[in-house]
Short mmCIF file of C-alpha atoms and ligand atoms in Angstrom, two decimals:
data_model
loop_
_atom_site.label_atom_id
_atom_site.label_comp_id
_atom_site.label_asym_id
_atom_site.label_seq_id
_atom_site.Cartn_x
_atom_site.Cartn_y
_atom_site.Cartn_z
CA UNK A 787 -157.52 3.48 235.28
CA UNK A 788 -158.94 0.50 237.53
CA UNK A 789 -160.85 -2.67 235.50
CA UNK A 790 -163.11 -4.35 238.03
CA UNK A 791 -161.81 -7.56 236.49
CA UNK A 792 -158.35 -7.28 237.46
CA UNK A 793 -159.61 -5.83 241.03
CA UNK A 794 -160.98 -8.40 244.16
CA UNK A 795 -161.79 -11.76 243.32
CA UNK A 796 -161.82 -11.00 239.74
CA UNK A 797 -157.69 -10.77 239.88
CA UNK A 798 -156.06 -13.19 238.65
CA UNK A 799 -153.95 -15.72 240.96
CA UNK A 800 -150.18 -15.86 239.94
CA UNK A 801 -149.47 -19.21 241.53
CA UNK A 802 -150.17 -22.73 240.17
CA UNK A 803 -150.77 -25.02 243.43
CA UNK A 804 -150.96 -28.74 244.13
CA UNK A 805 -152.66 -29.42 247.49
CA UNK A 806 -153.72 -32.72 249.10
CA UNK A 807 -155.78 -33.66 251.75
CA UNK A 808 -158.02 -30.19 252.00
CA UNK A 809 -159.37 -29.06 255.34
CA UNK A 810 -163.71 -30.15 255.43
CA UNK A 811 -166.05 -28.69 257.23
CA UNK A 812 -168.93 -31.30 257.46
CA UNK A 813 -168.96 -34.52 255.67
CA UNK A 814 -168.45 -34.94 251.73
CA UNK A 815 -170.89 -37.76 250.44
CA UNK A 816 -169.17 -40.94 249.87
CA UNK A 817 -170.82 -41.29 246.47
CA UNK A 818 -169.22 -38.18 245.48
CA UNK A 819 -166.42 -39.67 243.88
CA UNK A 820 -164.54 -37.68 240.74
CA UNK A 821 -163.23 -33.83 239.76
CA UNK A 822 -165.24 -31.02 240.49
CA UNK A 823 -163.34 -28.68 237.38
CA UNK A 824 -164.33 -24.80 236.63
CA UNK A 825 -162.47 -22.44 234.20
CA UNK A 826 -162.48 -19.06 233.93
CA UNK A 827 -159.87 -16.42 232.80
CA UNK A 828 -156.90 -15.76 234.24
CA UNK A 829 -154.10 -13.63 232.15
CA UNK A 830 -150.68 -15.06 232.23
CA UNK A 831 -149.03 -11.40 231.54
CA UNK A 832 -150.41 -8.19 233.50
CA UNK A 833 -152.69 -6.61 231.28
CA UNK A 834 -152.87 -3.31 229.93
CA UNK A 835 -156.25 -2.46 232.88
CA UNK A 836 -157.63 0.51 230.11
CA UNK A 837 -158.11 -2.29 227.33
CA UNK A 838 -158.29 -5.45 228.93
CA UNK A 839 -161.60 -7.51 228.38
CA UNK A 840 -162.92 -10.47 230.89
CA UNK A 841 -163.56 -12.64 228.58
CA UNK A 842 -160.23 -12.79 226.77
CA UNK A 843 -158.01 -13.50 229.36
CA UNK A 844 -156.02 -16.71 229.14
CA UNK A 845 -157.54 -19.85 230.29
CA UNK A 846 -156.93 -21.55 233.72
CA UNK A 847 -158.68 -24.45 234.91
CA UNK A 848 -159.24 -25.02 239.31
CA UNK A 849 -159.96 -28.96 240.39
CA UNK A 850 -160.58 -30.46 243.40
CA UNK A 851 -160.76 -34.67 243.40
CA UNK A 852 -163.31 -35.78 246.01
CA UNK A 853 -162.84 -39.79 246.73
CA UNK A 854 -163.88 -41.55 250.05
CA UNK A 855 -165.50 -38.32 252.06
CA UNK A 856 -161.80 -37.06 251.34
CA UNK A 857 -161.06 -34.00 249.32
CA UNK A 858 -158.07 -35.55 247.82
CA UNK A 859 -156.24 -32.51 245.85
CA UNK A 860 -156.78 -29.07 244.71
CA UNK A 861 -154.91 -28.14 241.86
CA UNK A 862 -154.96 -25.26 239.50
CA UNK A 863 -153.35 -24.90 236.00
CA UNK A 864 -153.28 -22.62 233.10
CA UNK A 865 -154.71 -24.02 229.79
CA UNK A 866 -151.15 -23.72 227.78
CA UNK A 867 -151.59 -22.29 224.17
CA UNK A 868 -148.39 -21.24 222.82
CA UNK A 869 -148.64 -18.01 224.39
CA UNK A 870 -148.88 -19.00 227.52
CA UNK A 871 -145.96 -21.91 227.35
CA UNK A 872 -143.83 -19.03 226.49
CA UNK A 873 -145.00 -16.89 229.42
CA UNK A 874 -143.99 -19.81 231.28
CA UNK A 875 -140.85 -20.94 229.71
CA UNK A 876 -142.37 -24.17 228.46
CA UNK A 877 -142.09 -26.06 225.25
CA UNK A 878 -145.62 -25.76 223.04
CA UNK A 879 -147.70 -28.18 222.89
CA UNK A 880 -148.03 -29.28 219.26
CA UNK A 881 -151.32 -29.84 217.91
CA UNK A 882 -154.35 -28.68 215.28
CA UNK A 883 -155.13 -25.04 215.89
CA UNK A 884 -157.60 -23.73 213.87
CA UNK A 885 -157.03 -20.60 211.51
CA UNK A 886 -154.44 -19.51 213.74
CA UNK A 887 -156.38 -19.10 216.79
CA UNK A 888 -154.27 -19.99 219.21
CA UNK A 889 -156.17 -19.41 222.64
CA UNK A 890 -156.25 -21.00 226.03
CA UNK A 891 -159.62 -21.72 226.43
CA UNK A 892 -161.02 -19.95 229.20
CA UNK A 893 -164.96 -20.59 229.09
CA UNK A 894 -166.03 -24.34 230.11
CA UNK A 895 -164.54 -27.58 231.17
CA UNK A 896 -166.37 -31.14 230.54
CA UNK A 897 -165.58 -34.78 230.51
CA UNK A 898 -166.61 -36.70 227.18
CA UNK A 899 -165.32 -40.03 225.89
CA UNK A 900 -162.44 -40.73 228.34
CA UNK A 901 -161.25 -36.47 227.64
CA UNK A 902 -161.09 -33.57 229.82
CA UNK A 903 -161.81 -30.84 227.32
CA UNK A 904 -161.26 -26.76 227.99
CA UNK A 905 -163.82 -25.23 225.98
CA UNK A 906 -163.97 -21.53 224.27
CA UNK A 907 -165.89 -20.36 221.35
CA UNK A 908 -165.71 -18.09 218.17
CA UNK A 909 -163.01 -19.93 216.64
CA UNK A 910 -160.15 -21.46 218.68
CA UNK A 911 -160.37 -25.48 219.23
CA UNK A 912 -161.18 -27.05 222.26
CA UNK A 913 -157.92 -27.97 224.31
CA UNK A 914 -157.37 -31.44 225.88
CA UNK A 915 -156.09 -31.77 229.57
CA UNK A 916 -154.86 -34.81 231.84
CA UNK A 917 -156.94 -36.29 234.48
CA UNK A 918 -154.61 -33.69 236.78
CA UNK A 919 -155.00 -30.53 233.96
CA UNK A 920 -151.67 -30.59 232.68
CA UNK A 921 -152.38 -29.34 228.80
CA UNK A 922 -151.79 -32.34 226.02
CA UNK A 923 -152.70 -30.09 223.10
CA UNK A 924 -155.28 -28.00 220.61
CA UNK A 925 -157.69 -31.01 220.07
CA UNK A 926 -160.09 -31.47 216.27
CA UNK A 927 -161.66 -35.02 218.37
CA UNK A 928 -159.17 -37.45 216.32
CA UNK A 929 -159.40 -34.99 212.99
CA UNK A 930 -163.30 -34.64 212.96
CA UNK A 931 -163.57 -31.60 214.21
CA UNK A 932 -163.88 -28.68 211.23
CA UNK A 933 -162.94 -25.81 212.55
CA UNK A 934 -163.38 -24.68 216.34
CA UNK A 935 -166.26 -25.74 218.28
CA UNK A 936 -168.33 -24.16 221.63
CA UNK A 937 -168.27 -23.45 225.11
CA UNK A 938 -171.58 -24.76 225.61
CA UNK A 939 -172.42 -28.43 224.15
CA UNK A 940 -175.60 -30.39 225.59
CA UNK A 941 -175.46 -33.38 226.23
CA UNK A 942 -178.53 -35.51 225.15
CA UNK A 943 -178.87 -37.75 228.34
CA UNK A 944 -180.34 -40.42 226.31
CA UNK A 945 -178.00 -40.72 223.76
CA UNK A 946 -174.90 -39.45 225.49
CA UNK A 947 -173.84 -37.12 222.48
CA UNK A 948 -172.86 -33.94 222.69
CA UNK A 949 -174.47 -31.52 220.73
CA UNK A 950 -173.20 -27.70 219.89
CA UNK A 951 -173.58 -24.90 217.67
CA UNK A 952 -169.89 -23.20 216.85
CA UNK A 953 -169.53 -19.88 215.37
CA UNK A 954 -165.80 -18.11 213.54
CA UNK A 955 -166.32 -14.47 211.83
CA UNK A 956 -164.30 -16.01 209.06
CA UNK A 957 -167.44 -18.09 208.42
CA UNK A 958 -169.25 -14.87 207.09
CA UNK A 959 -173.13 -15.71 207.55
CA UNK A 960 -173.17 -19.18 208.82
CA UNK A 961 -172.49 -21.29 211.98
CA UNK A 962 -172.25 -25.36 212.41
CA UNK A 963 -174.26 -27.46 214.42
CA UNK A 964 -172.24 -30.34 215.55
CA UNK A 965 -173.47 -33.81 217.32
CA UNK A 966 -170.27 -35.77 218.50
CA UNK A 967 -170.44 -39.28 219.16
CA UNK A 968 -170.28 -41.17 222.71
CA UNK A 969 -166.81 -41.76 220.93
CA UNK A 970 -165.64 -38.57 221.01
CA UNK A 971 -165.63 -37.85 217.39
CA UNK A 972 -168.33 -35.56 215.52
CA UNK A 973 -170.65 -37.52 213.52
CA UNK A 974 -172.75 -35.14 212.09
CA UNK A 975 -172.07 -31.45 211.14
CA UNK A 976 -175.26 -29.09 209.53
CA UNK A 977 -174.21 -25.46 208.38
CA UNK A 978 -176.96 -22.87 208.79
CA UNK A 979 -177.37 -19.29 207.33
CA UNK A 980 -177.98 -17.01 209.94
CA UNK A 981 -178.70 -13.10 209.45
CA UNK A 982 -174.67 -12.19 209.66
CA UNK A 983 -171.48 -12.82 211.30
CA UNK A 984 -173.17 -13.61 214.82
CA UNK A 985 -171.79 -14.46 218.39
CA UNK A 986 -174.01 -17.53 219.76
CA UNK A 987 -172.93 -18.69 222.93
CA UNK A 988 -175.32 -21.73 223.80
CA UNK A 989 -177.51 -23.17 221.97
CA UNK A 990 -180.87 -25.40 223.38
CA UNK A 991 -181.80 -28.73 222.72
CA UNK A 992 -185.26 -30.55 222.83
CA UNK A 993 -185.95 -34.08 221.70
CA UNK A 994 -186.81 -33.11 218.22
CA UNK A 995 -184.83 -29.63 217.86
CA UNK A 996 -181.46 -27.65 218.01
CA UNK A 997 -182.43 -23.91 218.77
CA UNK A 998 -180.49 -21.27 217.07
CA UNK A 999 -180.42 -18.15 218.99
CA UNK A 1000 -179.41 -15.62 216.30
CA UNK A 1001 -179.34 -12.37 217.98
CA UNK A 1002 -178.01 -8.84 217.55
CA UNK A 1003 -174.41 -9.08 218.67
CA UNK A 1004 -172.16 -9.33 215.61
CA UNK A 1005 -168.46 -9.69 214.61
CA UNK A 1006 -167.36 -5.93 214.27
CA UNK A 1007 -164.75 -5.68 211.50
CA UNK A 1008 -163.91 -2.03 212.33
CA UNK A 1009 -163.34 -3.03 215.34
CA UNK A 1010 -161.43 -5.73 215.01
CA UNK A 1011 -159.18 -3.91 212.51
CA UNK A 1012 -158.73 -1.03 215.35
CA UNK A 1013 -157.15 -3.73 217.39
CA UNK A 1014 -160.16 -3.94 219.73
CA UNK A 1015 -159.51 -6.67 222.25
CA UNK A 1016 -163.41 -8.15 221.73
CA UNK A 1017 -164.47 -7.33 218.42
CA UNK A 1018 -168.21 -8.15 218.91
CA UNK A 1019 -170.69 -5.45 219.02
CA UNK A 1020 -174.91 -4.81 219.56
CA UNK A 1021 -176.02 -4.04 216.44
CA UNK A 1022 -179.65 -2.83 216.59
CA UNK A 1023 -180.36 -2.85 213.12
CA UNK A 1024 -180.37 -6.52 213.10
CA UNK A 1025 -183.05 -8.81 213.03
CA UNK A 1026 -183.48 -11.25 216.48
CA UNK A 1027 -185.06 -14.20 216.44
CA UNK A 1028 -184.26 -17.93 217.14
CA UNK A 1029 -184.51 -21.01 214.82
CA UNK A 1030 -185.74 -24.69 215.35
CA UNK A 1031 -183.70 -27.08 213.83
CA UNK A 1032 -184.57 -29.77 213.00
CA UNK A 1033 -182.32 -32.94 214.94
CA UNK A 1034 -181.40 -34.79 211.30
CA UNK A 1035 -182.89 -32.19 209.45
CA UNK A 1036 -180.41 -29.98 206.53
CA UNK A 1037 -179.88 -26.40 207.56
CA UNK A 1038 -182.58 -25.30 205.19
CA UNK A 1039 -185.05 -26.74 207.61
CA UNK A 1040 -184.70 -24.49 209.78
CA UNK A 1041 -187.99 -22.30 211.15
CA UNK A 1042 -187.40 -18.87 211.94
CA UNK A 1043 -188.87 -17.02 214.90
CA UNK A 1044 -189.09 -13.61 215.29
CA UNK A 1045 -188.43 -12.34 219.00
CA UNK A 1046 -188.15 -8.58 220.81
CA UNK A 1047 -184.25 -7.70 220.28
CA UNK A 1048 -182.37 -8.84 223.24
CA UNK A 1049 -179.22 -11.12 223.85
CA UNK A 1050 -178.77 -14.21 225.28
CA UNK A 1051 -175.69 -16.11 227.07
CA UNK A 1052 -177.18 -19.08 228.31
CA UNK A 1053 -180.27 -21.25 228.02
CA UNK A 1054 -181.92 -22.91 231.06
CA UNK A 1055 -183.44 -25.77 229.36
CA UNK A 1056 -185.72 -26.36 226.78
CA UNK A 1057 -188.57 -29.29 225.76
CA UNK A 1058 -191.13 -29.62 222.88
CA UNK A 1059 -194.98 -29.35 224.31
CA UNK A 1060 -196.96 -30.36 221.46
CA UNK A 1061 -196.90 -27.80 219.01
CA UNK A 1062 -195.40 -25.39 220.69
CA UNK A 1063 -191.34 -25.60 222.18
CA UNK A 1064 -191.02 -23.99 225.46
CA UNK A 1065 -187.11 -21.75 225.93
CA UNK A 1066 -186.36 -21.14 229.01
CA UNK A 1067 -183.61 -18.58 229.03
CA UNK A 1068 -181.37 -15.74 230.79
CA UNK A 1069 -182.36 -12.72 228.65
CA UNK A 1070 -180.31 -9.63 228.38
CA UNK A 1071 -182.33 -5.92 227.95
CA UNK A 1072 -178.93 -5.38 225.45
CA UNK A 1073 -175.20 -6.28 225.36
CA UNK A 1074 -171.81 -4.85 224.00
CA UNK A 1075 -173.92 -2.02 222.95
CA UNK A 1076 -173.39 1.24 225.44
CA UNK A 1077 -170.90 -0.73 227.28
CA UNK A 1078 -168.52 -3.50 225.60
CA UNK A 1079 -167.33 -4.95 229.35
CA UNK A 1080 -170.94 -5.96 228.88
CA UNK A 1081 -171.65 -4.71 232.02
CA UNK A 1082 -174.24 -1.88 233.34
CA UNK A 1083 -176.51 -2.80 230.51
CA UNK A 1084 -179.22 -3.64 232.40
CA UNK A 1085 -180.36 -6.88 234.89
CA UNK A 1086 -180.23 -10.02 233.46
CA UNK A 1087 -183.84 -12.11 234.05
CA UNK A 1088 -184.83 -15.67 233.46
CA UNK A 1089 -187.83 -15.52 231.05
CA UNK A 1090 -189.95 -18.43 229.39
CA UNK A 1091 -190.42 -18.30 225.81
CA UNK A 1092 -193.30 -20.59 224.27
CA UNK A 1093 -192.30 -20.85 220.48
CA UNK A 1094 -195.67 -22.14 219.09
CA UNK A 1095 -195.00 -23.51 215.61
CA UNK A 1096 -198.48 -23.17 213.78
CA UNK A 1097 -198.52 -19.27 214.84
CA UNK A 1098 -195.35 -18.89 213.85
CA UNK A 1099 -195.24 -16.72 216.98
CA UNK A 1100 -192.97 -16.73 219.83
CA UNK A 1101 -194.90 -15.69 223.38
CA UNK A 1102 -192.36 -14.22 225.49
CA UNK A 1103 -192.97 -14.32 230.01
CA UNK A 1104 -190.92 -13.50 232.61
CA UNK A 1105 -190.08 -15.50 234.82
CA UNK A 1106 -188.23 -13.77 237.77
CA UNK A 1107 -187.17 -10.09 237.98
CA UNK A 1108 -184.13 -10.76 240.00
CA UNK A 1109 -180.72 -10.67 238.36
CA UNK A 1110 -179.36 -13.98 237.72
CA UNK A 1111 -177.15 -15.87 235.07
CA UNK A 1112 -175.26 -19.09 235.08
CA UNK A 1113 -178.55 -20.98 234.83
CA UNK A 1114 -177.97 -25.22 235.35
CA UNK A 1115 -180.65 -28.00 235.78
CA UNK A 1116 -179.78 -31.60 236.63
CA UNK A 1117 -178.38 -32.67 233.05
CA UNK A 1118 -180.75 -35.71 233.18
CA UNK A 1119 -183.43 -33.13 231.90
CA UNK A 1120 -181.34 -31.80 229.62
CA UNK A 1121 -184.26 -31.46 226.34
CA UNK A 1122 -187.08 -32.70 228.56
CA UNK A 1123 -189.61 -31.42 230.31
CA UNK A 1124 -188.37 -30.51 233.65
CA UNK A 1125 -188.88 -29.26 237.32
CA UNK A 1126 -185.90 -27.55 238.95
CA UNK A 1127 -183.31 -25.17 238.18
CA UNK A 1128 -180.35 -23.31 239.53
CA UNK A 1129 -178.60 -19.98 238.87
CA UNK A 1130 -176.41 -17.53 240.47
CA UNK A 1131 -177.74 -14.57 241.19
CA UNK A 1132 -177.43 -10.69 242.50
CA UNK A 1133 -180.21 -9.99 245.15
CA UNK A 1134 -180.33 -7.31 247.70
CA UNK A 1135 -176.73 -6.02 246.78
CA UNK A 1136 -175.33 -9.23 247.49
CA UNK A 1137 -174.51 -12.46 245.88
CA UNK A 1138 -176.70 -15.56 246.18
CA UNK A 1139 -177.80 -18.66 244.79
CA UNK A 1140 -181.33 -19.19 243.75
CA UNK A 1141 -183.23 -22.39 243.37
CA UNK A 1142 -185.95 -22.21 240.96
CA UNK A 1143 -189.40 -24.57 241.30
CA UNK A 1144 -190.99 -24.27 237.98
CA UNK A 1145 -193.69 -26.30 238.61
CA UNK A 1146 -194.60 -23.94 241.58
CA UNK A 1147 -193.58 -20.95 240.30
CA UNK A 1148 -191.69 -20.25 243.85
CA UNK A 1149 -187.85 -20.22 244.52
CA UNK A 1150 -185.76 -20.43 247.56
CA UNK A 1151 -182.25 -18.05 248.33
CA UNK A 1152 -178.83 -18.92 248.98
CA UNK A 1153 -177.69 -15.63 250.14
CA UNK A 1154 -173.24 -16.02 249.72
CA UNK A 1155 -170.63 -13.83 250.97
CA UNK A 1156 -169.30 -10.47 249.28
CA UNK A 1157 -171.30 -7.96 246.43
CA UNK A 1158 -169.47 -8.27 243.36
CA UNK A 1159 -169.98 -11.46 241.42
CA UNK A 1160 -171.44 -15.01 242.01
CA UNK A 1161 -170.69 -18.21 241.06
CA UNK A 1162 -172.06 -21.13 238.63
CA UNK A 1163 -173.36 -23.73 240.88
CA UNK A 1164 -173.81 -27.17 239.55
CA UNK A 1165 -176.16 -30.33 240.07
CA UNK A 1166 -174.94 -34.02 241.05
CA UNK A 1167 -177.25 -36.72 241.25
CA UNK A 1168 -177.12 -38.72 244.63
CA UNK A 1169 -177.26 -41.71 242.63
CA UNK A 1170 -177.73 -42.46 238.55
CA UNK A 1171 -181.51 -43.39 238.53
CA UNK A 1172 -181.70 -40.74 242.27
CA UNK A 1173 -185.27 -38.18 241.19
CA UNK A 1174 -184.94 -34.58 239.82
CA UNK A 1175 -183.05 -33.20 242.85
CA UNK A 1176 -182.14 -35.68 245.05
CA UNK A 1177 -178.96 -35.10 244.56
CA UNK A 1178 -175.95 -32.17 245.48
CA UNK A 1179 -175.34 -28.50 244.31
CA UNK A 1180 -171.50 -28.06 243.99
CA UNK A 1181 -170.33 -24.24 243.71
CA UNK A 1182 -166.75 -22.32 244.58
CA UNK A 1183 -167.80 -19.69 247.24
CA UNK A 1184 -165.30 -16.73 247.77
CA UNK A 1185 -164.91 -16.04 251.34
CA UNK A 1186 -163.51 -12.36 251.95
CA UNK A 1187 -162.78 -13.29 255.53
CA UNK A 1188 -159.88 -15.69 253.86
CA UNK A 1189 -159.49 -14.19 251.10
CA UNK A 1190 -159.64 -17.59 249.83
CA UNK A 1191 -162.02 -19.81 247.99
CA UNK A 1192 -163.97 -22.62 249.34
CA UNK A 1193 -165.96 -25.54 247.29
CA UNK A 1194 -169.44 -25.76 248.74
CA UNK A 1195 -171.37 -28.95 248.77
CA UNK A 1196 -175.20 -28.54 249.21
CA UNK A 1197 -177.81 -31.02 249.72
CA UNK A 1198 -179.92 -29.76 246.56
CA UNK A 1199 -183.22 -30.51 248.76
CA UNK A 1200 -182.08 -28.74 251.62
CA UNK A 1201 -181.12 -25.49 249.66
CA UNK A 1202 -181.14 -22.63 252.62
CA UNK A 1203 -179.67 -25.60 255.19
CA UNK A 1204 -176.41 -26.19 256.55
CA UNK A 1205 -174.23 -27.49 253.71
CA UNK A 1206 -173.12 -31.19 253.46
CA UNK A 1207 -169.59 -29.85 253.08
CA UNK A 1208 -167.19 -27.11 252.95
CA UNK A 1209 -164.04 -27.73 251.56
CA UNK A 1210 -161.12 -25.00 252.24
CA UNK A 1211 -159.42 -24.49 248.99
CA UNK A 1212 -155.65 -23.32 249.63
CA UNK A 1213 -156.41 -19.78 247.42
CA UNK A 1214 -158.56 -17.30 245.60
CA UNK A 1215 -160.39 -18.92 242.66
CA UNK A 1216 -161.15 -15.66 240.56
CA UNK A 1217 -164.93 -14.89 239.56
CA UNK A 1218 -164.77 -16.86 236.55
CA UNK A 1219 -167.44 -18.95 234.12
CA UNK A 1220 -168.18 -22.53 233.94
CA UNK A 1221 -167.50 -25.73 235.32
CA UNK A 1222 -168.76 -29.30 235.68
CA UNK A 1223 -168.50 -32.52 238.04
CA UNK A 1224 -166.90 -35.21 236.01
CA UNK A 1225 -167.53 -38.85 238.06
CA UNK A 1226 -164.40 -40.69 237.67
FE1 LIG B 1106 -171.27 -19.42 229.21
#
């Protein structure tokens, strides 16, 4: 039996590589200067192809270190839990796992308070990496961490804290909301009832509320006790809807919303509008629910969803049609109202980046090689105080002709145009999830 994700670009690589000096088409901006890091899975063992699921393959995290117009290094390591050490004959790194998950995170990689943190979710802790990805250890941020944390903190980009929502089954019907201090340690941690042992993979953030997104894909115990590699199932008997939290409020504060059943992965942005709180979001028809690859359930679209408080009522629009996921915005607009934003889409049978202009409703096309899976891409601003996108769109491209991987630089405001930059990447980065410029 084939798995498409251990076929193409989705196969894993089986080599760690240190490169310097990369081959560049065009110029890389001078002010670009820091790691452009993505992770995504990438199993250390061959995996049995009838059972193996995407998202549980181990962690491994691609870099390339722009400096001076120079692409300075490409490097690519795998996130070492204790699993993984032993795969590769390596000592484990000690530190605080958290009920005995032991995982290489595989899902996100950010920069916060002087740490390069791999980030997974539903239990694990984050892991901490050098400035050049070799794995120091499980990290609880200096022992205030309470269990494991997300893949998908916002950062307020007033405040500079990070701000998540964590989920474990063991937790039975409640997840955390965490805000962690410019310091790196969490400051603040609100548990909230929600309708059962749920999967929440981002969470939004306005300037007055956290937004729960408790929706029908549940911890399975049946099939977690049947050995299932991804335990978490649709469940159609259960009630969607997403909650407004308030900032410093307790988690019985919370306002409930009821919405159509449907799942969401990630959140475009959100802002309050006077008494209403506008979602913008990649919604799924259904997932793990015919299919629990997650795939063939239908195209994922980017809808807007006005939550107006006094009504109590959630008024749900769509957006754009096209399939699309791996929504960004500049993170200076992270919680505010906003103009631009970014995701990677599937149009025409092809893969492609699309630029969204909310203000005009209208949306330009990146069209990218190859037909089978696309790529985050994500903003830089040109400079700190530089407008809503003046600034760069940073993706890894697959090129079939190579059969390699290249990092694309775009000048955001010259979407369709000829790139700033191509840098040549010395292998395959597999189709993986999310990554993140960190300025040094
Ligand atoms: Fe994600």
């Amino acid at each position: 039996m084939t798995n498409r994700y251990l076929t193409g670009n989705y196969a894993p690589v089986d080599r760690e590589l240190t490169e310097s000096d990369l081959p560049v088409k065009g110029h890389i901006p001078r002010e670009l200067e820091g790691r452009y890091l993505r992770n995504g899975p990438n199993p250390v063992e061959a995996p049995e192809p009838s059972t193996h699921h995407w998202f549980t393959g181990d962690g491994m995290v691609h870099g390339v270190r722009l400096r001076d117009g120079r692409a300075e290094w490409y490097r690519n390591r795998w996130v070492r839990s204790a699993q993984v050490a032993a795969a590769l004959g390596e000592p484990i790194r000690p530190g605080p796992v958290h009920a005995e998950m032991d995982f290489a995170a595989n899902t996100n990689v950010i920069g916060h308070a002087g740490r390069t943190l791999a980030l997974v979710e539903a239990g694990p802790r984050p892991y901490e990496l050098s400035y050049d990805l070799e794995t120091i250890g499980p990290s609880d941020f200096d022992g205030s961490l309470d269990g494991g944390y997300s893949a998908h903190p916002k950062r307020d980009p007033v405040s500079g804290e990070l701000h998540a929502l964590s989920y474990f089954w063991g937790w039975g019907d409640r997840v955390r909301y965490t805000v962690t201090g410019t310091d790196g340690r969490v400051r603040r941690a609100v548990d909230v009832e929600v309708g059962g042992p749920v999967s929440i993979h981002d969470l939004s953030l306005t300037e007055r509320y956290a937004v729960i997104y408790d929706l029908p894909v549940v911890f399975d115990m049946g099939a977690a006790a049947a050995g299932a590699a991804f335990p978490y199932r649709w469940d159609a008997s259960y009630e969607a809807r997403v909650g407004l939290l308030p900032r410093d409020g307790a988690g019985s504060d919370v306002r409930w919303f009821e919405i159509e059943p449907c799942y969401v992965f990630h959140a475009l942005n959100a802002y309050d509008d006077g008494e209403e709180v506008v979602l913008d979001v990649v919604r799924h028809r259904r997932m793990f629910d015919t299919n629990v690859l997650g795939s063939d359930e239908g195209r994922p679209t980017l809808e807007r969803w006005r939550v107006n408080i006094p009504a109590g009522k959630v008024i749900e629009e769509r957006l754009d049609d096209r399939g699309q996921e791996f929504p960004r915005v500049d993170e200076r607009v992270v919680g505010r109202p906003y103009r631009y934003g970014y995701t990677a889409a599937f149009v025409d049978e092809g893969n492609a980046l699309i630029k969204h202009d909310l203000a005009s409703g209208t949306s330009e096309i990146r069209r990218l090689p190859g037909n089978d899976g696309g790529s985050e891409a994500v903003f830089v601003p040109r400079v700190e105080d530089s407008a809503e996108d003046d600034g760069w769109m940073l993706s890894i491209v697959y090129d079939p002709v190579r059969d390699a991987s290249d990092l694309l630089v775009l000048n955001a405001a010259d979407f369709t145009g000829e790139p700033a930059a191509v840098v040549e990447l010395p292998q395959r980065v597999p189709y993986g999830f999310h990554g993140n410029w960190i300025p040094d």
